[in-house]
mmCIF file of C-alpha atoms in Angstrom:
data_model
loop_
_atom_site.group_PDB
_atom_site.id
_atom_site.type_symbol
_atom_site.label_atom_id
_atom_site.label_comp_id
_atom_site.label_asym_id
_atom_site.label_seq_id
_atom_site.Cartn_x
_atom_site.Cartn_y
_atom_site.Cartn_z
ATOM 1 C CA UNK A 70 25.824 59.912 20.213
ATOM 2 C CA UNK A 71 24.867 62.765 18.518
ATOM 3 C CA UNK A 72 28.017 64.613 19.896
ATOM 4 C CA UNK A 73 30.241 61.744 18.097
ATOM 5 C CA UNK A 74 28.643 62.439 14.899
ATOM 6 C CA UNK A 75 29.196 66.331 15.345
ATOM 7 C CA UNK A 76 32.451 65.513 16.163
ATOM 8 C CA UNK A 77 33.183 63.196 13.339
ATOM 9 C CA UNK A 78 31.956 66.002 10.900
ATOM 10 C CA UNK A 79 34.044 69.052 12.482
ATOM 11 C CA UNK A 80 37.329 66.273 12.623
ATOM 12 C CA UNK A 81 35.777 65.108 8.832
ATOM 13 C CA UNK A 82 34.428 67.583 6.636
ATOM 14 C CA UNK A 83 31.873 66.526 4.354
ATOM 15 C CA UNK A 84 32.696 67.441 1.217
ATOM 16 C CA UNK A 85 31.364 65.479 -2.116
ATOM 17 C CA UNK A 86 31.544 65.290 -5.366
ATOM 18 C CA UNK A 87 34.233 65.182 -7.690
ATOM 19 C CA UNK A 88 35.258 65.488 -11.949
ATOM 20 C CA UNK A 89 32.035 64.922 -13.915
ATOM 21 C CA UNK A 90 30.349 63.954 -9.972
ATOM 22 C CA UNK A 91 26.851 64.977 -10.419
ATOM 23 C CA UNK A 92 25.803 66.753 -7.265
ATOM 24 C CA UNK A 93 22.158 68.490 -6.547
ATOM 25 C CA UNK A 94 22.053 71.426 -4.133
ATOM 26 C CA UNK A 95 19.080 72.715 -2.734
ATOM 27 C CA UNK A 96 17.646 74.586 0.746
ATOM 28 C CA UNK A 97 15.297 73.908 3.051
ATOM 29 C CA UNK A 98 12.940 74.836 5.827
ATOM 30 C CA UNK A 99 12.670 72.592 9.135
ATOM 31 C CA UNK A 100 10.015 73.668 11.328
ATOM 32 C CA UNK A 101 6.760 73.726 13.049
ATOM 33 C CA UNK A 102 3.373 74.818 11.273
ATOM 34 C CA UNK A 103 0.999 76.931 13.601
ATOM 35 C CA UNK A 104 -1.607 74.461 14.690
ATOM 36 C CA UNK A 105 -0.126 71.698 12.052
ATOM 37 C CA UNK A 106 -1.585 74.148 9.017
ATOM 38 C CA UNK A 107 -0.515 76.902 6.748
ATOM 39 C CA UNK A 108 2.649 78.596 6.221
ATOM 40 C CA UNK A 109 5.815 77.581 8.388
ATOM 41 C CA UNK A 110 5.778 80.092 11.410
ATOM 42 C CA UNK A 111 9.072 79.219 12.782
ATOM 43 C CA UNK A 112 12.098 76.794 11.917
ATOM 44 C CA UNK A 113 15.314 76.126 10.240
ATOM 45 C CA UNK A 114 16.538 76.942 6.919
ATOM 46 C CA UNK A 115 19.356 74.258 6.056
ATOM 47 C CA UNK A 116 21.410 73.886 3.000
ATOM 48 C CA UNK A 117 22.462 70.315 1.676
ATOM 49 C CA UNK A 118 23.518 68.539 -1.467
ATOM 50 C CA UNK A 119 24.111 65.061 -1.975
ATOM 51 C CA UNK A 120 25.424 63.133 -4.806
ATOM 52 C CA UNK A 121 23.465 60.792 -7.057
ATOM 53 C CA UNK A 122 25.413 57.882 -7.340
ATOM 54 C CA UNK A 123 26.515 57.186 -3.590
ATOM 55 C CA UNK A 124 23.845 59.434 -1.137
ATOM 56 C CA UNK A 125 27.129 61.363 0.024
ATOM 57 C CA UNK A 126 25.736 64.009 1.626
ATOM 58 C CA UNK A 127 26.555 67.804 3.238
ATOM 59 C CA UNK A 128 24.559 69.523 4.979
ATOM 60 C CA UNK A 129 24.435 73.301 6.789
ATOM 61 C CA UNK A 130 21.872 75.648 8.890
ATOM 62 C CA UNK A 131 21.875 78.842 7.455
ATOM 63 C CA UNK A 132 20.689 82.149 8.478
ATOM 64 C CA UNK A 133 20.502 83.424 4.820
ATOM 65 C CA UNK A 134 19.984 81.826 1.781
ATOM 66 C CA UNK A 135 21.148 84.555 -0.479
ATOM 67 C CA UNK A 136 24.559 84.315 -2.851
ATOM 68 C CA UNK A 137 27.391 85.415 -0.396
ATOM 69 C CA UNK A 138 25.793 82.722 1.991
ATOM 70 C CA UNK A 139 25.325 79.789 -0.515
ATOM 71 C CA UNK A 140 28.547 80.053 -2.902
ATOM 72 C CA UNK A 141 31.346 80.006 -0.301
ATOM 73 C CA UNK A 142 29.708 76.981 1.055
ATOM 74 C CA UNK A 143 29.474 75.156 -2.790
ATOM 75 C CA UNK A 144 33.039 76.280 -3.292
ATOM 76 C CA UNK A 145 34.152 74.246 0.482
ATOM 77 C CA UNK A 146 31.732 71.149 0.684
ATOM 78 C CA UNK A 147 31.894 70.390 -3.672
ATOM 79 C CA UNK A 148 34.808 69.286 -5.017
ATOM 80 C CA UNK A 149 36.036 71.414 -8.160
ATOM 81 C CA UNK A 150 35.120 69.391 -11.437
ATOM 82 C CA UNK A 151 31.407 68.126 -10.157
ATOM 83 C CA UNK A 152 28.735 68.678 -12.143
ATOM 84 C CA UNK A 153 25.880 70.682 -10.045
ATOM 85 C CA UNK A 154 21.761 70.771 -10.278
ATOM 86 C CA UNK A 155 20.082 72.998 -8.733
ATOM 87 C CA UNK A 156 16.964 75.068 -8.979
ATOM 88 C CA UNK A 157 16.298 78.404 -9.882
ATOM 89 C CA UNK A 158 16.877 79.637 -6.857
ATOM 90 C CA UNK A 159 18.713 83.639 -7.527
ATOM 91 C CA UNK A 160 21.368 82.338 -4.984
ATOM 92 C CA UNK A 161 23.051 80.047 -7.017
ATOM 93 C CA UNK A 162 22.935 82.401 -10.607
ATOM 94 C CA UNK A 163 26.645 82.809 -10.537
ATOM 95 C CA UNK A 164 27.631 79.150 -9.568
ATOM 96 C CA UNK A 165 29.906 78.358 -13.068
ATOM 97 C CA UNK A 166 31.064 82.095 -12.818
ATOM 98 C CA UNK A 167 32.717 81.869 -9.592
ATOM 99 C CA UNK A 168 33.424 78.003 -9.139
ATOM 100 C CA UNK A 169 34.040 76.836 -12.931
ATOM 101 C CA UNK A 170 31.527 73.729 -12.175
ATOM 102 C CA UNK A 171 28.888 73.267 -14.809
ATOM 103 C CA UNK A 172 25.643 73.829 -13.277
ATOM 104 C CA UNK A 173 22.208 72.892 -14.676
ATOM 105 C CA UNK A 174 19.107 74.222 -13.325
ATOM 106 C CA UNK A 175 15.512 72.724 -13.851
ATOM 107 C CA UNK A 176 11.988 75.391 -12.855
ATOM 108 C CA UNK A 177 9.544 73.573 -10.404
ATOM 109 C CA UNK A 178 7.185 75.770 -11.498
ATOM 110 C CA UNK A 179 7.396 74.568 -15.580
ATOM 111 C CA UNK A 180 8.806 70.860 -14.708
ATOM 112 C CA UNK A 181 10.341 68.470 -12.118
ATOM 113 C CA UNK A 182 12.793 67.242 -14.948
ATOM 114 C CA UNK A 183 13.830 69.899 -17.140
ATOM 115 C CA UNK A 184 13.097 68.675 -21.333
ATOM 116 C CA UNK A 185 15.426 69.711 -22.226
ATOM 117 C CA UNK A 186 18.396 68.813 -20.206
ATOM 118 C CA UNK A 187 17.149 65.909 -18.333
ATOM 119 C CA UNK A 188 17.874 68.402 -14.800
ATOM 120 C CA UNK A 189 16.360 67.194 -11.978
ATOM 121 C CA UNK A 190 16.601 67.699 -8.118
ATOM 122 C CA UNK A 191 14.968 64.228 -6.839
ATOM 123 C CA UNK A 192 17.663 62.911 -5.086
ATOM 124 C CA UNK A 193 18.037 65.781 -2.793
ATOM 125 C CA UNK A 194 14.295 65.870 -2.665
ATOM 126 C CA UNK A 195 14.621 62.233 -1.074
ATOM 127 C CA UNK A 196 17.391 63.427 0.904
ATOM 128 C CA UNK A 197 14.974 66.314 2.657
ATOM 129 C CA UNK A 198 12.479 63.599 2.833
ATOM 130 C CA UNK A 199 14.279 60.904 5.052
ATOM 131 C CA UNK A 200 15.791 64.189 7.006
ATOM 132 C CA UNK A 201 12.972 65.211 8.283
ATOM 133 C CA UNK A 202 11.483 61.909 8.728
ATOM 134 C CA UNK A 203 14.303 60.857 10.859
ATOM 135 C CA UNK A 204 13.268 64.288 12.835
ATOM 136 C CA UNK A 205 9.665 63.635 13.076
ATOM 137 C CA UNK A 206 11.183 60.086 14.270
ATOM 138 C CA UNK A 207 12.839 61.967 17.131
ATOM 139 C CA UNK A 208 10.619 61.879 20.237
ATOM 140 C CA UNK A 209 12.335 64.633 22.433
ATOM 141 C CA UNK A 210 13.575 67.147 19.731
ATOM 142 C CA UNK A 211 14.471 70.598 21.181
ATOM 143 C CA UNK A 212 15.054 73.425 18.851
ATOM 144 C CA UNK A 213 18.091 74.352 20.825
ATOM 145 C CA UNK A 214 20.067 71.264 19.661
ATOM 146 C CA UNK A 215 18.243 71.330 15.709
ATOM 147 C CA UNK A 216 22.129 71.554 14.553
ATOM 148 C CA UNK A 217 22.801 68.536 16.200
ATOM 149 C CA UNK A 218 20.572 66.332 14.167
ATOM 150 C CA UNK A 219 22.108 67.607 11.031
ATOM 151 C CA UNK A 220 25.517 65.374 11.421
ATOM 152 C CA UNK A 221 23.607 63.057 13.044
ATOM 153 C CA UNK A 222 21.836 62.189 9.326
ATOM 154 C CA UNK A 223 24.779 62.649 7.384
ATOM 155 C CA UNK A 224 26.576 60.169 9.985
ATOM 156 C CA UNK A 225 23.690 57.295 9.487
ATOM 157 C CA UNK A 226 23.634 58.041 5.885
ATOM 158 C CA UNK A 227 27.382 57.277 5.520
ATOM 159 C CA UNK A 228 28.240 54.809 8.144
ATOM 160 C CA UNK A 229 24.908 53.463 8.897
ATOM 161 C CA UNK A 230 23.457 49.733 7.864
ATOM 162 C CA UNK A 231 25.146 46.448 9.033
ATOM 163 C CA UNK A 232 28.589 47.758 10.313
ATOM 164 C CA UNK A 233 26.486 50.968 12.430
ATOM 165 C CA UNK A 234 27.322 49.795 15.719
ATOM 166 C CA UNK A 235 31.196 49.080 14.549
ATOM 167 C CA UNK A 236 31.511 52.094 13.016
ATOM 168 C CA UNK A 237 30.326 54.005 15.552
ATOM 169 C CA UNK A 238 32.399 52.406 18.059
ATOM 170 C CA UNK A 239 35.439 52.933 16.107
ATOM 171 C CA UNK A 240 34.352 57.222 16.140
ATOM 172 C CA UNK A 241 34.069 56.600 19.908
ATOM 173 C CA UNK A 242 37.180 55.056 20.163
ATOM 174 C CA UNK A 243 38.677 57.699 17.938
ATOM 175 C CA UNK A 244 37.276 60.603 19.569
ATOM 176 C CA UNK A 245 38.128 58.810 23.343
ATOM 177 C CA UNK A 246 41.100 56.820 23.359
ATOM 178 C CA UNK A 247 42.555 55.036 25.671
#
């Protein structure tokens, strides 16, 4: 199933946002602690935004997490015109610069909603949340497959609820027909 999903995704691009869309970026490490304790050892680092009036959702393993990683990946998965949150994170410095979007940032270390300008990042902070829940979920994960999961969430969080089964059926159908 999770090979429809992929397949949905590569056929499908996620891409979200839109004019005056408000859409919060963000990365994050998916991995295993050393004895369940201390710093992350090994793992993932993924890159994801979602947007905060419908849960659409992108999301990207990524080797590096620096600027010429992070901003060609804004610039295909947000539409021009959204409005992005972020942190502070150096990476994303030059987002208006190169993409024109406004982009409001909010420091985790001052505030989780910036004073000033009302930025926050909680809704991709839930997003990380149910991602890795829905891992933890997963009896048999293998690191080998770890991108595999990723459509797999962005699939249940668009086309999951009542109509799952029928929608996946119709990818099935799509992807096999006869």
């Amino acid at each position: 199933m999770r090979d429809i999903c992929a397949q949905y995704f590569i056929d499908h691009p996620a891409i979200i946002g839109g004019p005056g869309v408000e859409v919060e970026i963000d990365e994050s490490k998916f991995g295993k602690r050393k004895f369940h304790r201390a710093r992350v050892v090994e793992g993932h680092w993924v890159f994801g935004g979602t947007e905060r009036t419908t849960g659409e959702c992108f999301l990207v393993e990524v080797e590096h997490r620096d600027t010429a990683t992070l901003l060609p990946l804004i610039q295909h998965h947000i539409r021009p015109g959204s409005i992005v949150y972020s942190d502070e994170w150096k990476a994303y410095s030059r987002i208006t610069q190169t993409t024109g979007m406004p982009h409001a940032t909010v420091n985790h270390s001052l505030n989780f909603v910036d004073p000033n300008t009302g930025a926050h990042m909680q809704g991709v902070e839930a997003m990380w949340s149910s991602c890795k829940r829905m891992m933890r979920e997963e009896k048999t994960m293998h690191s080998n497959l770890f991108e595999s999961y990723l459509p797999e969430f962005m699939w249940r969080r668009r086309f999951g609820g009542a109509e799952s089964f029928s929608n996946i059926v119709m990818h099935i159908a799509e992807q096999y027909p006869v």
